[in-house]
Coordinates of C-alpha atoms and ligand atoms in Angstrom, one line a residue:
M1034 CA 31.9 24.5 -0.6
T1035 CA 30.1 22.6 -3.3
V1036 CA 26.5 22.1 -2.4
P1037 CA 25.6 18.7 -3.7
S1038 CA 22.7 18.7 -6.3
A1039 CA 19.3 17.4 -5.4
A1040 CA 19.9 14.1 -7.1
V1041 CA 22.9 13.1 -4.9
K1042 CA 21.2 14.2 -1.6
R1043 CA 19.9 11.0 0.2
P1044 CA 16.3 10.8 0.9
L1045 CA 16.1 10.8 4.8
L1046 CA 13.2 8.4 4.9
D1047 CA 15.1 5.9 3.0
I1048 CA 17.5 5.6 6.0
P1049 CA 16.5 3.3 8.8
F1050 CA 15.7 5.3 12.1
N1051 CA 18.4 3.5 14.0
D1052 CA 21.0 4.9 11.5
W1053 CA 20.1 8.4 11.8
F1054 CA 22.5 9.3 14.5
K1055 CA 25.5 7.9 12.6
A1056 CA 24.3 9.6 9.2
F1057 CA 23.9 12.9 11.1
E1058 CA 27.5 12.5 12.3
L1059 CA 26.7 13.8 15.7
E1060 CA 28.7 13.9 18.8
P1061 CA 27.2 11.4 21.5
K1062 CA 26.3 14.3 23.7
D1063 CA 24.2 15.6 20.9
S1064 CA 22.3 12.8 20.1
Y1065 CA 19.1 14.5 21.5
R1066 CA 19.1 16.3 18.1
V1067 CA 17.9 13.1 16.4
R1068 CA 14.8 13.3 18.3
Q1069 CA 14.2 16.7 17.4
V1070 CA 14.4 16.0 13.8
H1071 CA 12.0 13.2 14.2
T1072 CA 9.4 15.8 15.8
W1073 CA 10.1 18.1 12.9
V1074 CA 9.5 15.6 10.2
F1075 CA 6.7 13.7 11.5
D1076 CA 4.9 16.0 14.0
R1077 CA 5.3 19.3 12.3
R1078 CA 5.7 18.1 8.8
V1079 CA 8.4 20.7 7.7
R1080 CA 9.8 20.2 4.3
T1081 CA 13.2 21.7 4.6
F1082 CA 15.9 21.6 7.4
A1083 CA 15.9 25.3 7.2
E1084 CA 12.4 25.2 9.0
M1085 CA 14.0 23.4 12.1
S1086 CA 14.3 26.5 14.2
D1087 CA 15.6 24.8 17.3
L1088 CA 18.6 23.4 15.6
P1089 CA 21.9 25.4 15.2
E1090 CA 22.3 27.1 11.8
T1091 CA 25.3 25.0 11.1
L1092 CA 23.4 21.7 11.4
R1093 CA 20.7 23.0 9.6
E1094 CA 22.8 24.0 6.5
K1095 CA 25.1 20.7 6.8
W1096 CA 21.8 18.5 6.7
E1097 CA 20.1 20.4 4.1
G1098 CA 23.0 19.9 1.8
T1099 CA 23.2 16.0 2.5
F1100 CA 19.7 14.9 2.8
R1101 CA 16.2 15.4 1.3
L1102 CA 12.9 15.7 3.3
R1103 CA 10.7 15.5 0.2
T1104 CA 11.4 13.8 -3.3
L1105 CA 7.9 13.9 -4.6
V1106 CA 5.6 16.8 -6.0
L1107 CA 1.9 16.6 -5.8
R1108 CA 1.2 17.9 -9.3
R1109 CA -2.8 17.5 -9.2
R1110 CA -5.6 15.8 -7.7
E1111 CA -8.9 14.7 -9.3
V1112 CA -12.0 14.3 -6.9
S1113 CA -14.8 11.9 -8.0
A1114 CA -18.1 13.5 -8.3
Q1115 CA -19.5 10.2 -7.4
D1116 CA -18.2 9.6 -3.9
G1117 CA -15.5 12.2 -3.0
T1118 CA -12.7 9.6 -3.7
A1119 CA -9.6 11.5 -4.8
R1120 CA -6.9 10.5 -7.0
L1121 CA -3.6 12.2 -6.3
F1122 CA -1.0 12.6 -9.2
F1123 CA 2.6 12.6 -8.1
E1124 CA 5.9 13.3 -9.9
T1125 CA 9.2 11.9 -8.8
S1126 CA 12.4 13.5 -8.9
D1127 CA 13.3 11.6 -12.1
K1128 CA 10.3 13.1 -13.6
K1129 CA 8.1 9.8 -13.6
S1130 CA 4.3 9.8 -12.7
F1131 CA 2.2 7.5 -10.6
S1132 CA -0.7 8.1 -8.3
S1133 CA -2.5 7.1 -5.1
V1134 CA -6.1 7.2 -4.1
Y1135 CA -7.6 8.7 -1.3
L1136 CA -10.8 7.3 0.2
P1137 CA -12.6 9.7 2.4
A1138 CA -14.7 8.7 5.7
K1139 CA -18.2 8.6 4.7
G1140 CA -19.2 10.0 8.1
G1141 CA -21.0 6.9 9.4
E1142 CA -20.0 5.4 12.9
G1143 CA -16.7 3.9 12.7
D1144 CA -16.0 4.9 9.2
R1145 CA -12.4 5.7 8.3
S1146 CA -10.6 7.4 5.8
A1147 CA -8.0 5.6 3.8
L1148 CA -5.1 5.9 1.5
C1149 CA -4.4 3.4 -1.2
L1150 CA -0.5 3.6 -1.9
S1151 CA 1.4 2.6 -4.7
T1152 CA 4.7 0.7 -4.4
Q1153 CA 6.0 0.6 -7.9
I1154 CA 5.5 2.2 -11.2
G1155 CA 4.1 -0.2 -13.4
C1156 CA 3.7 -4.0 -12.3
A1157 CA 5.6 -6.9 -13.7
W1158 CA 2.9 -9.5 -12.6
G1159 CA 0.5 -9.1 -15.5
C1160 CA -2.8 -10.1 -13.9
V1161 CA -5.1 -10.1 -16.7
F1162 CA -7.9 -8.0 -15.1
C1163 CA -5.8 -5.3 -13.8
A1164 CA -4.9 -1.8 -15.5
S1165 CA -1.5 -1.7 -13.4
G1166 CA -0.7 -5.2 -14.9
R1167 CA -0.8 -3.7 -18.5
V1168 CA 1.9 -1.0 -17.6
A1169 CA 5.4 -2.6 -17.9
L1170 CA 7.4 -2.1 -14.6
E1171 CA 9.4 0.9 -14.9
R1172 CA 11.0 0.9 -11.3
N1173 CA 10.3 0.3 -7.6
L1174 CA 9.2 3.2 -5.5
S1175 CA 11.7 4.0 -2.8
A1176 CA 10.6 3.9 1.0
A1177 CA 10.6 7.7 1.1
E1178 CA 8.3 7.8 -2.0
M1179 CA 5.9 5.4 -0.3
V1180 CA 5.8 7.3 3.1
E1181 CA 5.6 10.7 1.4
Q1182 CA 2.4 9.6 -0.3
V1183 CA 0.9 9.7 3.2
F1184 CA 2.4 13.1 4.0
W1185 CA 1.2 14.7 0.7
A1186 CA -2.4 13.3 1.3
E1187 CA -2.8 14.4 4.6
E1188 CA -1.5 17.7 3.8
A1189 CA -3.7 18.1 0.8
F1190 CA -6.9 17.1 2.9
G1191 CA -6.0 18.5 6.0
R1192 CA -6.5 15.4 8.2
K1193 CA -5.0 12.3 9.5
I1194 CA -5.6 9.4 7.4
N1195 CA -7.0 6.5 9.5
S1196 CA -5.8 3.4 7.6
L1197 CA -3.1 2.8 4.9
V1198 CA -3.6 0.1 2.4
F1199 CA -0.8 -1.0 0.1
M1200 CA -3.2 -1.5 -2.7
G1201 CA -2.4 0.8 -5.5
M1202 CA -0.1 0.3 -8.5
G1203 CA 2.5 -2.5 -8.2
E1204 CA 3.3 -5.6 -6.2
P1205 CA 4.4 -4.5 -2.7
L1206 CA 6.3 -7.8 -2.1
A1207 CA 8.3 -7.6 -5.3
N1208 CA 9.8 -4.4 -3.8
F1209 CA 10.5 -6.0 -0.5
T1210 CA 13.4 -4.2 1.1
N1211 CA 11.9 -0.8 0.3
L1212 CA 8.4 -2.0 1.6
V1213 CA 10.0 -3.2 4.9
Q1214 CA 11.8 0.2 5.4
A1215 CA 8.5 2.1 4.6
L1216 CA 6.5 -0.1 7.1
Q1217 CA 9.0 0.6 9.8
V1218 CA 8.5 4.3 9.3
I1219 CA 4.9 4.1 9.2
R1220 CA 4.5 1.7 12.2
S1221 CA 7.4 3.2 14.5
P1222 CA 6.4 5.7 17.3
L1223 CA 9.0 7.8 16.3
G1224 CA 7.5 7.8 12.6
L1225 CA 3.9 7.9 11.6
N1226 CA 3.0 5.6 14.5
Y1227 CA 0.0 3.6 12.8
G1228 CA -1.1 0.5 14.6
A1229 CA -0.8 -2.7 13.0
R1230 CA -4.8 -3.0 12.4
H1231 CA -4.5 0.2 10.5
V1232 CA -1.9 -0.9 7.7
T1233 CA -2.8 -3.6 5.3
V1234 CA -0.4 -5.0 2.6
S1235 CA -2.0 -6.6 -0.4
T1236 CA -0.1 -9.1 -2.3
S1237 CA -1.0 -11.3 -5.6
G1238 CA 0.6 -14.0 -3.4
L1239 CA 4.3 -14.2 -3.6
V1240 CA 4.8 -17.1 -1.1
P1241 CA 8.6 -16.7 -0.2
Q1242 CA 8.1 -13.0 0.5
I1243 CA 4.9 -13.7 2.7
T1244 CA 7.2 -15.8 4.9
M1245 CA 9.9 -13.1 5.1
L1246 CA 7.4 -10.5 5.7
A1247 CA 6.2 -12.6 8.8
Q1248 CA 9.9 -12.8 10.1
T1249 CA 11.2 -9.5 9.2
A1250 CA 8.6 -6.6 9.2
P1251 CA 6.6 -4.9 11.8
H1252 CA 3.4 -6.8 11.7
V1253 CA 0.4 -5.5 9.5
N1254 CA -2.6 -6.9 8.1
L1255 CA -2.1 -9.0 4.9
A1256 CA -4.5 -9.2 2.1
I1257 CA -4.1 -12.0 -0.2
S1258 CA -5.5 -11.6 -3.8
L1259 CA -6.8 -15.1 -4.4
H1260 CA -9.6 -14.3 -7.1
A1261 CA -10.0 -18.1 -7.9
A1262 CA -10.6 -21.4 -6.0
T1263 CA -8.8 -23.6 -8.4
D1264 CA -5.2 -23.4 -9.6
E1265 CA -6.5 -23.8 -13.1
T1266 CA -8.7 -20.6 -13.0
R1267 CA -6.1 -18.8 -11.0
K1268 CA -3.3 -19.6 -13.6
K1269 CA -5.6 -17.8 -16.1
L1270 CA -6.2 -14.7 -14.1
L1271 CA -2.9 -14.4 -12.3
P1272 CA -0.4 -16.2 -14.6
K1273 CA 2.6 -15.3 -12.7
S1274 CA 1.8 -15.5 -9.3
S1275 CA 0.1 -18.9 -9.8
A1276 CA 3.7 -20.2 -9.9
W1277 CA 2.8 -21.1 -6.4
T1278 CA -0.3 -23.4 -5.9
I1279 CA -3.2 -22.1 -3.9
K1280 CA -2.3 -24.8 -1.4
D1281 CA 1.1 -23.3 -0.9
L1282 CA -0.3 -19.9 -0.7
L1283 CA -2.9 -20.6 1.9
N1284 CA 0.0 -22.4 4.0
A1285 CA 2.0 -19.3 3.9
A1286 CA -1.0 -17.3 4.8
W1287 CA -2.0 -19.2 7.8
A1288 CA 1.8 -19.3 8.9
Y1289 CA 1.5 -15.6 8.7
Q1290 CA -1.4 -15.3 10.7
R1291 CA 0.0 -17.5 13.5
A1292 CA 3.4 -15.7 13.4
T1293 CA 1.9 -12.2 13.6
G1294 CA -0.7 -13.0 16.4
R1295 CA -3.3 -10.4 15.8
G1296 CA -2.3 -9.4 12.2
R1297 CA -5.2 -10.6 10.2
V1298 CA -5.1 -12.3 6.8
T1299 CA -8.0 -11.4 4.5
F1300 CA -8.6 -12.8 1.0
E1301 CA -9.5 -10.4 -1.8
Y1302 CA -11.7 -12.0 -4.6
I1303 CA -12.6 -10.1 -7.7
V1304 CA -15.9 -11.5 -9.0
I1305 CA -15.7 -11.5 -12.8
K1306 CA -18.8 -12.1 -15.0
G1307 CA -18.9 -15.7 -16.4
V1308 CA -15.0 -16.3 -15.3
N1309 CA -15.0 -17.0 -11.4
D1310 CA -18.6 -16.2 -10.3
S1311 CA -20.4 -19.5 -10.4
V1312 CA -22.1 -21.2 -7.5
R1313 CA -19.5 -24.2 -8.0
E1314 CA -16.6 -21.6 -7.6
A1315 CA -18.1 -20.1 -4.5
Q1316 CA -18.5 -23.6 -3.1
R1317 CA -14.8 -24.4 -3.7
L1318 CA -13.8 -21.1 -2.2
A1319 CA -15.7 -21.8 1.0
N1320 CA -14.3 -25.4 1.1
L1321 CA -10.7 -23.9 1.1
L1322 CA -11.4 -21.2 3.7
R1323 CA -14.0 -22.6 5.8
A1324 CA -11.9 -24.2 8.7
K1325 CA -10.1 -21.1 9.4
K1326 CA -13.4 -18.8 9.2
A1327 CA -11.4 -16.4 7.0
W1328 CA -12.5 -12.9 5.8
V1329 CA -13.2 -12.5 2.3
N1330 CA -13.6 -9.2 0.7
L1331 CA -15.6 -9.6 -2.7
I1332 CA -15.2 -7.0 -5.2
A1333 CA -17.2 -6.8 -8.3
Y1334 CA -14.8 -6.4 -11.3
N1335 CA -14.2 -2.8 -12.1
P1336 CA -14.1 -2.4 -15.9
V1337 CA -10.7 -1.6 -17.4
E1338 CA -10.5 0.0 -20.8
G1339 CA -9.2 -2.4 -23.4
L1340 CA -10.0 -5.6 -21.3
P1341 CA -12.7 -8.0 -22.4
Y1342 CA -14.0 -8.6 -18.7
Q1343 CA -17.3 -7.8 -17.3
T1344 CA -18.8 -6.8 -14.2
P1345 CA -21.3 -9.3 -12.8
D1346 CA -24.9 -8.1 -11.8
D1347 CA -25.5 -7.5 -8.1
A1348 CA -27.8 -10.5 -7.6
T1349 CA -24.8 -12.8 -8.8
V1350 CA -22.4 -11.1 -6.3
R1351 CA -25.0 -11.3 -3.5
E1352 CA -25.5 -15.0 -4.2
F1353 CA -21.7 -15.8 -4.3
A1354 CA -21.6 -13.9 -0.8
K1355 CA -24.5 -15.8 0.6
I1356 CA -22.9 -19.1 -0.2
L1357 CA -19.6 -18.0 1.6
T1358 CA -21.7 -16.8 4.6
Q1359 CA -23.6 -19.8 5.0
R1360 CA -20.5 -21.7 5.2
G1361 CA -19.1 -19.9 8.0
L1362 CA -17.0 -17.2 6.3
F1363 CA -17.0 -13.5 6.8
V1364 CA -17.8 -11.5 3.7
R1365 CA -17.5 -8.0 3.0
L1366 CA -18.8 -6.7 -0.3
R1367 CA -16.5 -3.9 -1.4
K1368 CA -18.3 -1.1 -3.3
P1369 CA -16.5 0.3 -6.2
Q1370 CA -15.3 3.8 -5.4
G1371 CA -14.0 6.5 -7.7
T1372 CA -14.6 4.5 -10.7
D1373 CA -15.4 7.8 -12.7
I1374 CA -12.0 8.8 -12.3
S1375 CA -10.3 5.6 -12.7
A1376 CA -9.4 5.4 -9.1
G1377 CA -11.2 2.1 -8.4
C1378 CA -9.4 -0.9 -7.4
G1379 CA -7.3 -2.2 -10.4
Q1380 CA -7.9 0.9 -12.5
L1381 CA -4.5 2.7 -11.8
G1382 CA -2.9 2.5 -15.1
E1383 CA -0.6 5.0 -16.5
A1384 CA -0.7 8.3 -14.7
V1385 CA 1.1 10.4 -17.5
R1386 CA -1.4 13.2 -17.4
A1387 CA 0.3 14.5 -14.2
Ligands
SAH2154 N1 -0.4 -6.1 -6.4 C1 -1.2 -6.2 -5.2 C2 -1.7 -4.9 -4.8 C3 -2.2 -4.0 -5.7 S1 -3.7 -4.6 -6.6 C4 -2.1 -7.2 -5.3 O1 -2.5 -7.7 -6.7 O2 -2.8 -7.6 -4.4 C5 -4.9 -4.2 -5.4 C6 -6.2 -4.8 -5.5 O3 -7.0 -4.4 -6.6 C7 -6.0 -6.3 -5.6 O4 -6.9 -7.0 -4.7 C8 -6.3 -6.4 -7.0 O5 -6.5 -7.8 -7.3 C9 -7.6 -5.7 -7.3 N2 -7.8 -5.2 -8.7 C10 -7.0 -5.3 -9.7 N3 -7.8 -5.2 -10.7 C11 -9.1 -4.9 -10.6 C12 -10.3 -4.8 -11.3 N4 -10.2 -4.5 -12.4 N5 -11.4 -4.8 -10.5 C13 -11.5 -4.7 -9.2 N6 -10.3 -5.1 -8.4 C14 -9.2 -5.0 -8.9
SF4_2155 FE1 0.3 -6.1 -10.3 FE2 -1.5 -6.4 -8.3 FE3 -2.4 -5.7 -10.8 FE4 -1.5 -8.2 -10.4 S1 -3.3 -7.1 -9.6 S2 -1.0 -6.7 -12.1 S3 0.1 -8.0 -8.9 S4 -1.0 -4.5 -9.2

């Protein structure tokens, strides 16, 4: 018998759960085997079928030759001396590199650990303030490659990760089909079983895909990278995603909120010195969002090597936040994390050092 090479073996996590029974070529009387594989993969976290000791040898061998349980290798990790944030460097089976960022719980009450997942290698959206946007899109990550980031991170840190945020490299909604498959694995009780409130997808604002996400995917929180209160400023900062107007983007966001019920929409706003940090801009932003009492995450710009932008001082960011709060918005000031190892928001550029 010829054993298929690793390259032709199908990553199991790329296959929707509903299709596992068929893919495994089981007799109906043996359908309980599917459940056994789920337990081995998600609860016991085995990396090979050979380890599934309650399955018959013949099935283990057959499936080992047909499917892959892991496609990534965790090459290296770098931990921030500043705050314990860790950057994980992965290598794909086609020898490409990318990373995710682990944000440890800081021990305070209600504090949670989080993993910032990547969805593409590079990004085609070219936002002018972002390191990922400077790396040409090489390819989409598969659903298996997205989910495996969670597996490897939990194993590396020996604990369950509380929240997953799709805010690493890439534009999740530009890799829609794989994202939806990954979300299904992440949300399903047969998979990683994350609650809707613990999964957040961040987008630079692809309006048609936001609508599709509301219809097709298991519900999750949506974060919209707004970063500007006028179409004019947004066009300068996000040249491609400003193909849609702020008005259309907000309408899609409110529709998402309505369709998903509890799924919350938050707005991300990077405050960049002299670009979008004025009192006028804060007032305009408040006017856009006040009717909905929206949540805004304010992020002081994280410096990216080679880019001309600057971080505003604390007082400016606090003043900006105050204007929003006074007008009824909920504001969270996101502290920069892991900036000493280039693991902060928007700092995930090339990861070729893996
Ligand atoms: N493509 C998606 C998700 C990845 S970017 C998106 O754009 O939303 C994740 C977050 O990092 C976004 O809110 C993005 O705007 C932010 N970000 C990018 N560059 C940044 C920088 N230099 N400083 C701070 N945040 C940045
Ligand atoms: Fe891509 Fe998001 Fe960076 Fe824009 S901010 S370049 S969409 S990763």
